XYZ file of N, CA and C in Angstrom:
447
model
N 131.712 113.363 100.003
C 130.728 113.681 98.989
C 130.874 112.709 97.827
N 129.992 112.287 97.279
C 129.530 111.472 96.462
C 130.207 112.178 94.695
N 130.716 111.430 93.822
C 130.707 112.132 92.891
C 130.100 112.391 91.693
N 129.872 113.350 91.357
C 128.937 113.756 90.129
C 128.489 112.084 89.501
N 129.438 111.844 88.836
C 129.250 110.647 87.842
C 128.561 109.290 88.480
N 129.179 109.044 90.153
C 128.505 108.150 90.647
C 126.659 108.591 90.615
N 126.740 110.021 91.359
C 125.431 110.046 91.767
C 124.649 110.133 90.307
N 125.015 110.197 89.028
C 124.066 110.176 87.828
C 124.147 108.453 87.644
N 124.859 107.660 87.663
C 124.581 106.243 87.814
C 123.418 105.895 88.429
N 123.323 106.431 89.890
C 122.559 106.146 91.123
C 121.127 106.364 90.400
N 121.046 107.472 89.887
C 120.015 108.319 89.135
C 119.234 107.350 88.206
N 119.804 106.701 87.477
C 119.809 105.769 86.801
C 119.112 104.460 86.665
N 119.232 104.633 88.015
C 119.345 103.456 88.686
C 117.397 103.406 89.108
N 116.799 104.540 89.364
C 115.518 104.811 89.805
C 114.580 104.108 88.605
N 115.005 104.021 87.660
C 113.952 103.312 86.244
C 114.402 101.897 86.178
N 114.928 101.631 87.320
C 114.946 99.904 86.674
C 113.945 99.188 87.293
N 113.527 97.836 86.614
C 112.440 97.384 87.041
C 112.456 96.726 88.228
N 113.523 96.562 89.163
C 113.434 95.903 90.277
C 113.469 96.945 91.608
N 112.209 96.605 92.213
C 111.585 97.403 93.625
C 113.096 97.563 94.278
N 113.825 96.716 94.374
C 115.098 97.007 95.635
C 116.341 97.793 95.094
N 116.471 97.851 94.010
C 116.929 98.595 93.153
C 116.782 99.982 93.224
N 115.541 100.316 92.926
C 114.962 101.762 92.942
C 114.813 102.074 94.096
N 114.455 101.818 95.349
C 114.395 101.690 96.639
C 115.939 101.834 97.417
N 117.034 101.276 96.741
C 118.737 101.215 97.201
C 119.192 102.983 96.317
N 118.574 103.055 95.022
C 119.247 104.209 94.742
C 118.235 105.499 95.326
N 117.424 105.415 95.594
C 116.691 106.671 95.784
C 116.904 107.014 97.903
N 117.337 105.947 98.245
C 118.172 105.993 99.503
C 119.575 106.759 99.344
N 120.364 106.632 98.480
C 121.350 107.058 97.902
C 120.759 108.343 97.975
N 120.359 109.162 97.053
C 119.889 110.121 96.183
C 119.005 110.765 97.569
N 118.778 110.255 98.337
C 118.010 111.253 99.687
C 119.317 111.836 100.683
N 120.102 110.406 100.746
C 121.350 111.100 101.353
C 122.136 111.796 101.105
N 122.453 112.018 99.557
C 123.471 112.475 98.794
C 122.854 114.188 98.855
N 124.200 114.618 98.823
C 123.441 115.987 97.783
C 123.276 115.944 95.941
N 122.442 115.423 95.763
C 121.834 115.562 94.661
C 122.633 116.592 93.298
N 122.652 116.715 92.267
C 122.998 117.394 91.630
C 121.517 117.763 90.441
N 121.719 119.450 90.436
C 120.450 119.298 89.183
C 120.230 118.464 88.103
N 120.927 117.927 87.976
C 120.993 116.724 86.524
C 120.116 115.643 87.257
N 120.619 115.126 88.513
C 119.461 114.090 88.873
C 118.242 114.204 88.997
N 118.038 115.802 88.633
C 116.159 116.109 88.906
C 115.482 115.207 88.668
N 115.439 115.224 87.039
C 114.441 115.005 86.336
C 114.402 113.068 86.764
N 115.384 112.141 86.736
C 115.045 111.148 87.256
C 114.317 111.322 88.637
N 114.591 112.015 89.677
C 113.857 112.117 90.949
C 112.622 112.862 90.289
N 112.315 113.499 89.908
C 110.810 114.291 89.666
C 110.256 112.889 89.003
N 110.668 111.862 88.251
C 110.303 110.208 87.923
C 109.485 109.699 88.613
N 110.690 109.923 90.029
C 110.258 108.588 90.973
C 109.645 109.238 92.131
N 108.971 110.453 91.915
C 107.528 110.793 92.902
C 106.478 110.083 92.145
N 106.747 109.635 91.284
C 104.868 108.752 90.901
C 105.263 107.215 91.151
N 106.777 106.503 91.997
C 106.764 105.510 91.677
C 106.153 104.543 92.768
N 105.773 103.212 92.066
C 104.546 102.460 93.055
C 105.111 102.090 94.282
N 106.562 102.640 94.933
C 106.554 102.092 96.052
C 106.589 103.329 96.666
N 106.158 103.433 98.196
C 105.628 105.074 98.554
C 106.922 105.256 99.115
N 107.822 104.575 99.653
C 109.102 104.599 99.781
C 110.125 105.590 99.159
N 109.790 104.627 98.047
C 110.705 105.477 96.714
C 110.255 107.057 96.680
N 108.724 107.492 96.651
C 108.241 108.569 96.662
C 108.594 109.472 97.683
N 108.723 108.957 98.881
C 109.482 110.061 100.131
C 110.484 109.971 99.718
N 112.065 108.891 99.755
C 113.104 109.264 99.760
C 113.333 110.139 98.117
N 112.527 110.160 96.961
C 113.036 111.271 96.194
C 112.343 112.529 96.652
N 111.162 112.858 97.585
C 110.658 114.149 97.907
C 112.389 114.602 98.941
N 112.789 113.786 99.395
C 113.664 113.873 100.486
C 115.043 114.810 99.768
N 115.078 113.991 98.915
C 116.217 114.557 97.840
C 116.254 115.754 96.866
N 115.283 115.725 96.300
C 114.556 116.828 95.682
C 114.461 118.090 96.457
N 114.253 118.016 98.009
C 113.999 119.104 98.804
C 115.466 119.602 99.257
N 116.341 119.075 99.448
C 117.756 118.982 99.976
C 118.372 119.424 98.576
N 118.036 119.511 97.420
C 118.635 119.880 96.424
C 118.026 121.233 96.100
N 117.148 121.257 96.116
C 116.010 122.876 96.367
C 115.171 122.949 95.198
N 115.315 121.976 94.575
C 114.145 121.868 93.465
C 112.847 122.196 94.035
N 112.445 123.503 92.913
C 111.380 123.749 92.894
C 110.075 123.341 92.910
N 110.185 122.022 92.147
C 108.848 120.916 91.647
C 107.967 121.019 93.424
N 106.544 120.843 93.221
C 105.657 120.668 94.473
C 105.933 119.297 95.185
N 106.170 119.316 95.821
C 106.616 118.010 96.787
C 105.192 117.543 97.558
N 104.620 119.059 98.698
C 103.848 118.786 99.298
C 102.448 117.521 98.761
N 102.206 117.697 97.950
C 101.313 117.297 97.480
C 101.090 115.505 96.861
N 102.619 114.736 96.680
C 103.104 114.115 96.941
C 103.193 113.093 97.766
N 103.296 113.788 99.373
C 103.333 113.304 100.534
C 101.591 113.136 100.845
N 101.325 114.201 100.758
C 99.624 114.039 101.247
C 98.982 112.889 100.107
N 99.010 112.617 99.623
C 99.002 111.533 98.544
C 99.191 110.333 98.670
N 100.256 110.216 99.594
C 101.059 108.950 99.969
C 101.381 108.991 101.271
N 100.777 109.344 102.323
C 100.639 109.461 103.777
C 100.231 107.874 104.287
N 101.221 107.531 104.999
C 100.881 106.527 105.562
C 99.662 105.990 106.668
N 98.521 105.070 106.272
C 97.552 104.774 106.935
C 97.921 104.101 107.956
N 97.409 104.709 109.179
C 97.482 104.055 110.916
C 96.831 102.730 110.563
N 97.368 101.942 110.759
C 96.161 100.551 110.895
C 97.429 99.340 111.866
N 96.566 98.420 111.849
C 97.630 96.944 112.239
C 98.762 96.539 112.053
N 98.690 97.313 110.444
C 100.190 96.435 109.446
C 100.933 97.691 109.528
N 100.825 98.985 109.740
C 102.133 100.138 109.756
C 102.788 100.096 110.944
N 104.044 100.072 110.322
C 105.283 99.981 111.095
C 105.731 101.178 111.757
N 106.018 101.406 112.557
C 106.345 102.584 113.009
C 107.679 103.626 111.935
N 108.332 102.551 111.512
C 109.756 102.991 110.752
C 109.037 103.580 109.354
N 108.398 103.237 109.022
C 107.318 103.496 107.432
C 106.904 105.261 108.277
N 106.229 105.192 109.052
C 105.939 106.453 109.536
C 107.044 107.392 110.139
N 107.753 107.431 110.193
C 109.696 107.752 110.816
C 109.877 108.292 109.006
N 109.929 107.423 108.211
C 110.266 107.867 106.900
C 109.231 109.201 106.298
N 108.326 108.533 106.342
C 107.043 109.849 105.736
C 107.607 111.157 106.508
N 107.540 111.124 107.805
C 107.669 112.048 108.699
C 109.039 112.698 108.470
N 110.308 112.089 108.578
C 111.712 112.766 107.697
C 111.439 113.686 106.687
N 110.529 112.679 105.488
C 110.090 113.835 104.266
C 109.388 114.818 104.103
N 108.771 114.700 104.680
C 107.600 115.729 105.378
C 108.635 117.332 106.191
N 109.327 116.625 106.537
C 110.454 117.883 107.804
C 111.636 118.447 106.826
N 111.580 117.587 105.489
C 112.738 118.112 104.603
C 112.092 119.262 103.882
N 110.637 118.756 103.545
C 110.147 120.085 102.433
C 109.872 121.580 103.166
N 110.461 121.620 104.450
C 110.325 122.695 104.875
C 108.715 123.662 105.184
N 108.906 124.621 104.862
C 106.998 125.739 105.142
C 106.753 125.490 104.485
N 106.851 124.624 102.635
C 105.866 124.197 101.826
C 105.170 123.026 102.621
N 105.237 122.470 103.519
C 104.906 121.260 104.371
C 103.334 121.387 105.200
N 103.489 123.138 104.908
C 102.314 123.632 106.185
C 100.886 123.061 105.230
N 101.514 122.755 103.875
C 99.408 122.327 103.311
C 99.676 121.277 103.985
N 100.539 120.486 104.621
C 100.278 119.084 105.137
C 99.693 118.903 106.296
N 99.580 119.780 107.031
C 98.822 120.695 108.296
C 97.536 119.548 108.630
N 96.690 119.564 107.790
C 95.345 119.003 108.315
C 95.687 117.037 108.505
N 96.375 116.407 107.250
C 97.179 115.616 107.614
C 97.465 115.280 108.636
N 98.963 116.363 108.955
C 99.611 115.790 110.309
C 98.333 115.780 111.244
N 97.613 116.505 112.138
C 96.841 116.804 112.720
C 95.821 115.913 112.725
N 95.320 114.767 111.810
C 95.063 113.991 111.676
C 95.993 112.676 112.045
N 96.957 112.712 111.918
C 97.887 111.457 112.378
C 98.023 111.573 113.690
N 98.312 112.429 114.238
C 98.615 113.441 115.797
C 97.248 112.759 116.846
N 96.173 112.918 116.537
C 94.524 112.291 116.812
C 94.962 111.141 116.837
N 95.204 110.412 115.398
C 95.436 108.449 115.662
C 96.157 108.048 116.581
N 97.459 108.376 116.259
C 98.277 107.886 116.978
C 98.102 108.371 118.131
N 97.808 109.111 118.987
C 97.616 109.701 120.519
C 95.821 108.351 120.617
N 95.715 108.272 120.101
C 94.783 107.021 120.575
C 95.200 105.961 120.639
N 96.221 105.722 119.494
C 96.448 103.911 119.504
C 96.983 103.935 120.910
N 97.130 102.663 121.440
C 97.428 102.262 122.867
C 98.682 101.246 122.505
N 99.780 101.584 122.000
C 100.788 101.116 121.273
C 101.828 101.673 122.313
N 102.542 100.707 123.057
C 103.565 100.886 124.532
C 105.017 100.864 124.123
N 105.027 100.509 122.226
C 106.051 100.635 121.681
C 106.871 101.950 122.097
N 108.385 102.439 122.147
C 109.053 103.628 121.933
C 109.055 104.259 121.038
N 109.598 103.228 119.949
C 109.280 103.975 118.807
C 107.902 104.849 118.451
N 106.649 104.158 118.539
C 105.453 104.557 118.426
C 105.794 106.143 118.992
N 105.757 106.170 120.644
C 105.904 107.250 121.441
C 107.094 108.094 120.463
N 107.894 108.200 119.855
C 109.172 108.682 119.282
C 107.957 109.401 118.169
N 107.328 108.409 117.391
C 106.454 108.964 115.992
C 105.737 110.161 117.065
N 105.128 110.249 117.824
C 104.383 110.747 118.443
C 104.864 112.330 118.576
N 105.970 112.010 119.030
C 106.473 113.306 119.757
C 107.061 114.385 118.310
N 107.723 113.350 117.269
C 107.905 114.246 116.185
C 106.795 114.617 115.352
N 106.089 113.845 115.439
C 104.496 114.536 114.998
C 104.113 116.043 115.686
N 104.459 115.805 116.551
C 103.919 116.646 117.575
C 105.111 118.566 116.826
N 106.007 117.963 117.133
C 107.217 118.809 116.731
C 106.846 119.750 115.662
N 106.752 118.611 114.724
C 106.642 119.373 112.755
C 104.916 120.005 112.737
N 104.101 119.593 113.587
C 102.926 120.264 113.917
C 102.895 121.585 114.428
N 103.882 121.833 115.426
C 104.430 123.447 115.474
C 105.037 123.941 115.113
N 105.878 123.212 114.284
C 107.013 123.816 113.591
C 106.033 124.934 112.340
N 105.053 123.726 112.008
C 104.285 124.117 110.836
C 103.775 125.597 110.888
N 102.791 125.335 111.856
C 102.067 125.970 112.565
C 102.945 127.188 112.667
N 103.965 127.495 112.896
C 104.565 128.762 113.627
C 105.156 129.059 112.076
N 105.481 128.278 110.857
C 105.650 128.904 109.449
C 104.308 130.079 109.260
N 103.318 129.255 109.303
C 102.134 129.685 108.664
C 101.594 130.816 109.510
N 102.237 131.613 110.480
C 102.156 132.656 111.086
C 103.291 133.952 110.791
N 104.703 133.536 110.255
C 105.944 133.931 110.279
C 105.160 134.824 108.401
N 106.344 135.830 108.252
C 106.040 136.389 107.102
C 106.662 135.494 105.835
């Protein structure tokens, strides 16, 4: 475990002006268990311009149990199927997406929408097939929240 003082450094670390920077600590801060003191820097870096940064603090934030709305976040910053997405960019969304737990189910029409693309693209990649199948997963997972009491 990480210690208090490091992980408020790390924290710290989310307002500096360099993309790899904020991107290296908020990797930190998804893996770590978080401490409430790092909230308020992670509640920061859900508006920050790399969508990166924005999952791995929904990631952290959720693993710490902060209250703040996450869902809304992600649907916001959902990665577009096209030419240039990487399969690993969609692997990440999809992690964050599986951390926020049954608040995840507004993401419902979303996933279900990605689930459609990707079952069309004709992409022979594994990985692709891998996005596929956990799509598929957190789609019932969802699904069977939003039935449960």
């Amino acid at each position: 475990m990480v210690a208090r003082p490091v992980l408020g450094t790390v924290a710290d670390a989310l307002a500096s002006k360099e993309p790899v920077v904020r991107l290296a600590a908020a990797r930190v801060l998804a893996r770590a268990a978080p401490c409430p003191e790092q909230a308020p820097a992670l509640r920061r870096a859900l508006s920050d311009e790399l969508f990166t940064v924005r999952w791995l603090a929904v990631e952290a934030l959720a693993r710490s149990g902060d209250e703040h709305p996450l869902a809304p976040v992600l649907a916001a910053s959902r990665p577009r199927l096209d030419a240039r997405l990487a399969a690993y960019r969609l692997e990440s969304w999809l992690r964050a997406v599986a951390t926020v737990g049954r608040d995840a189910s507004a993401l419902l029409p979303e996933m279900n929408e990605l689930l459609d693309r990707i079952s069309a693209l004709s992409r022979s990649d594994t990985s692709w097939h891998e996005s596929r199948f956990m799509i598929e997963r957190l789609v019932r997972e969802l699904r069977a929240t939003q039935g449960a009491p």
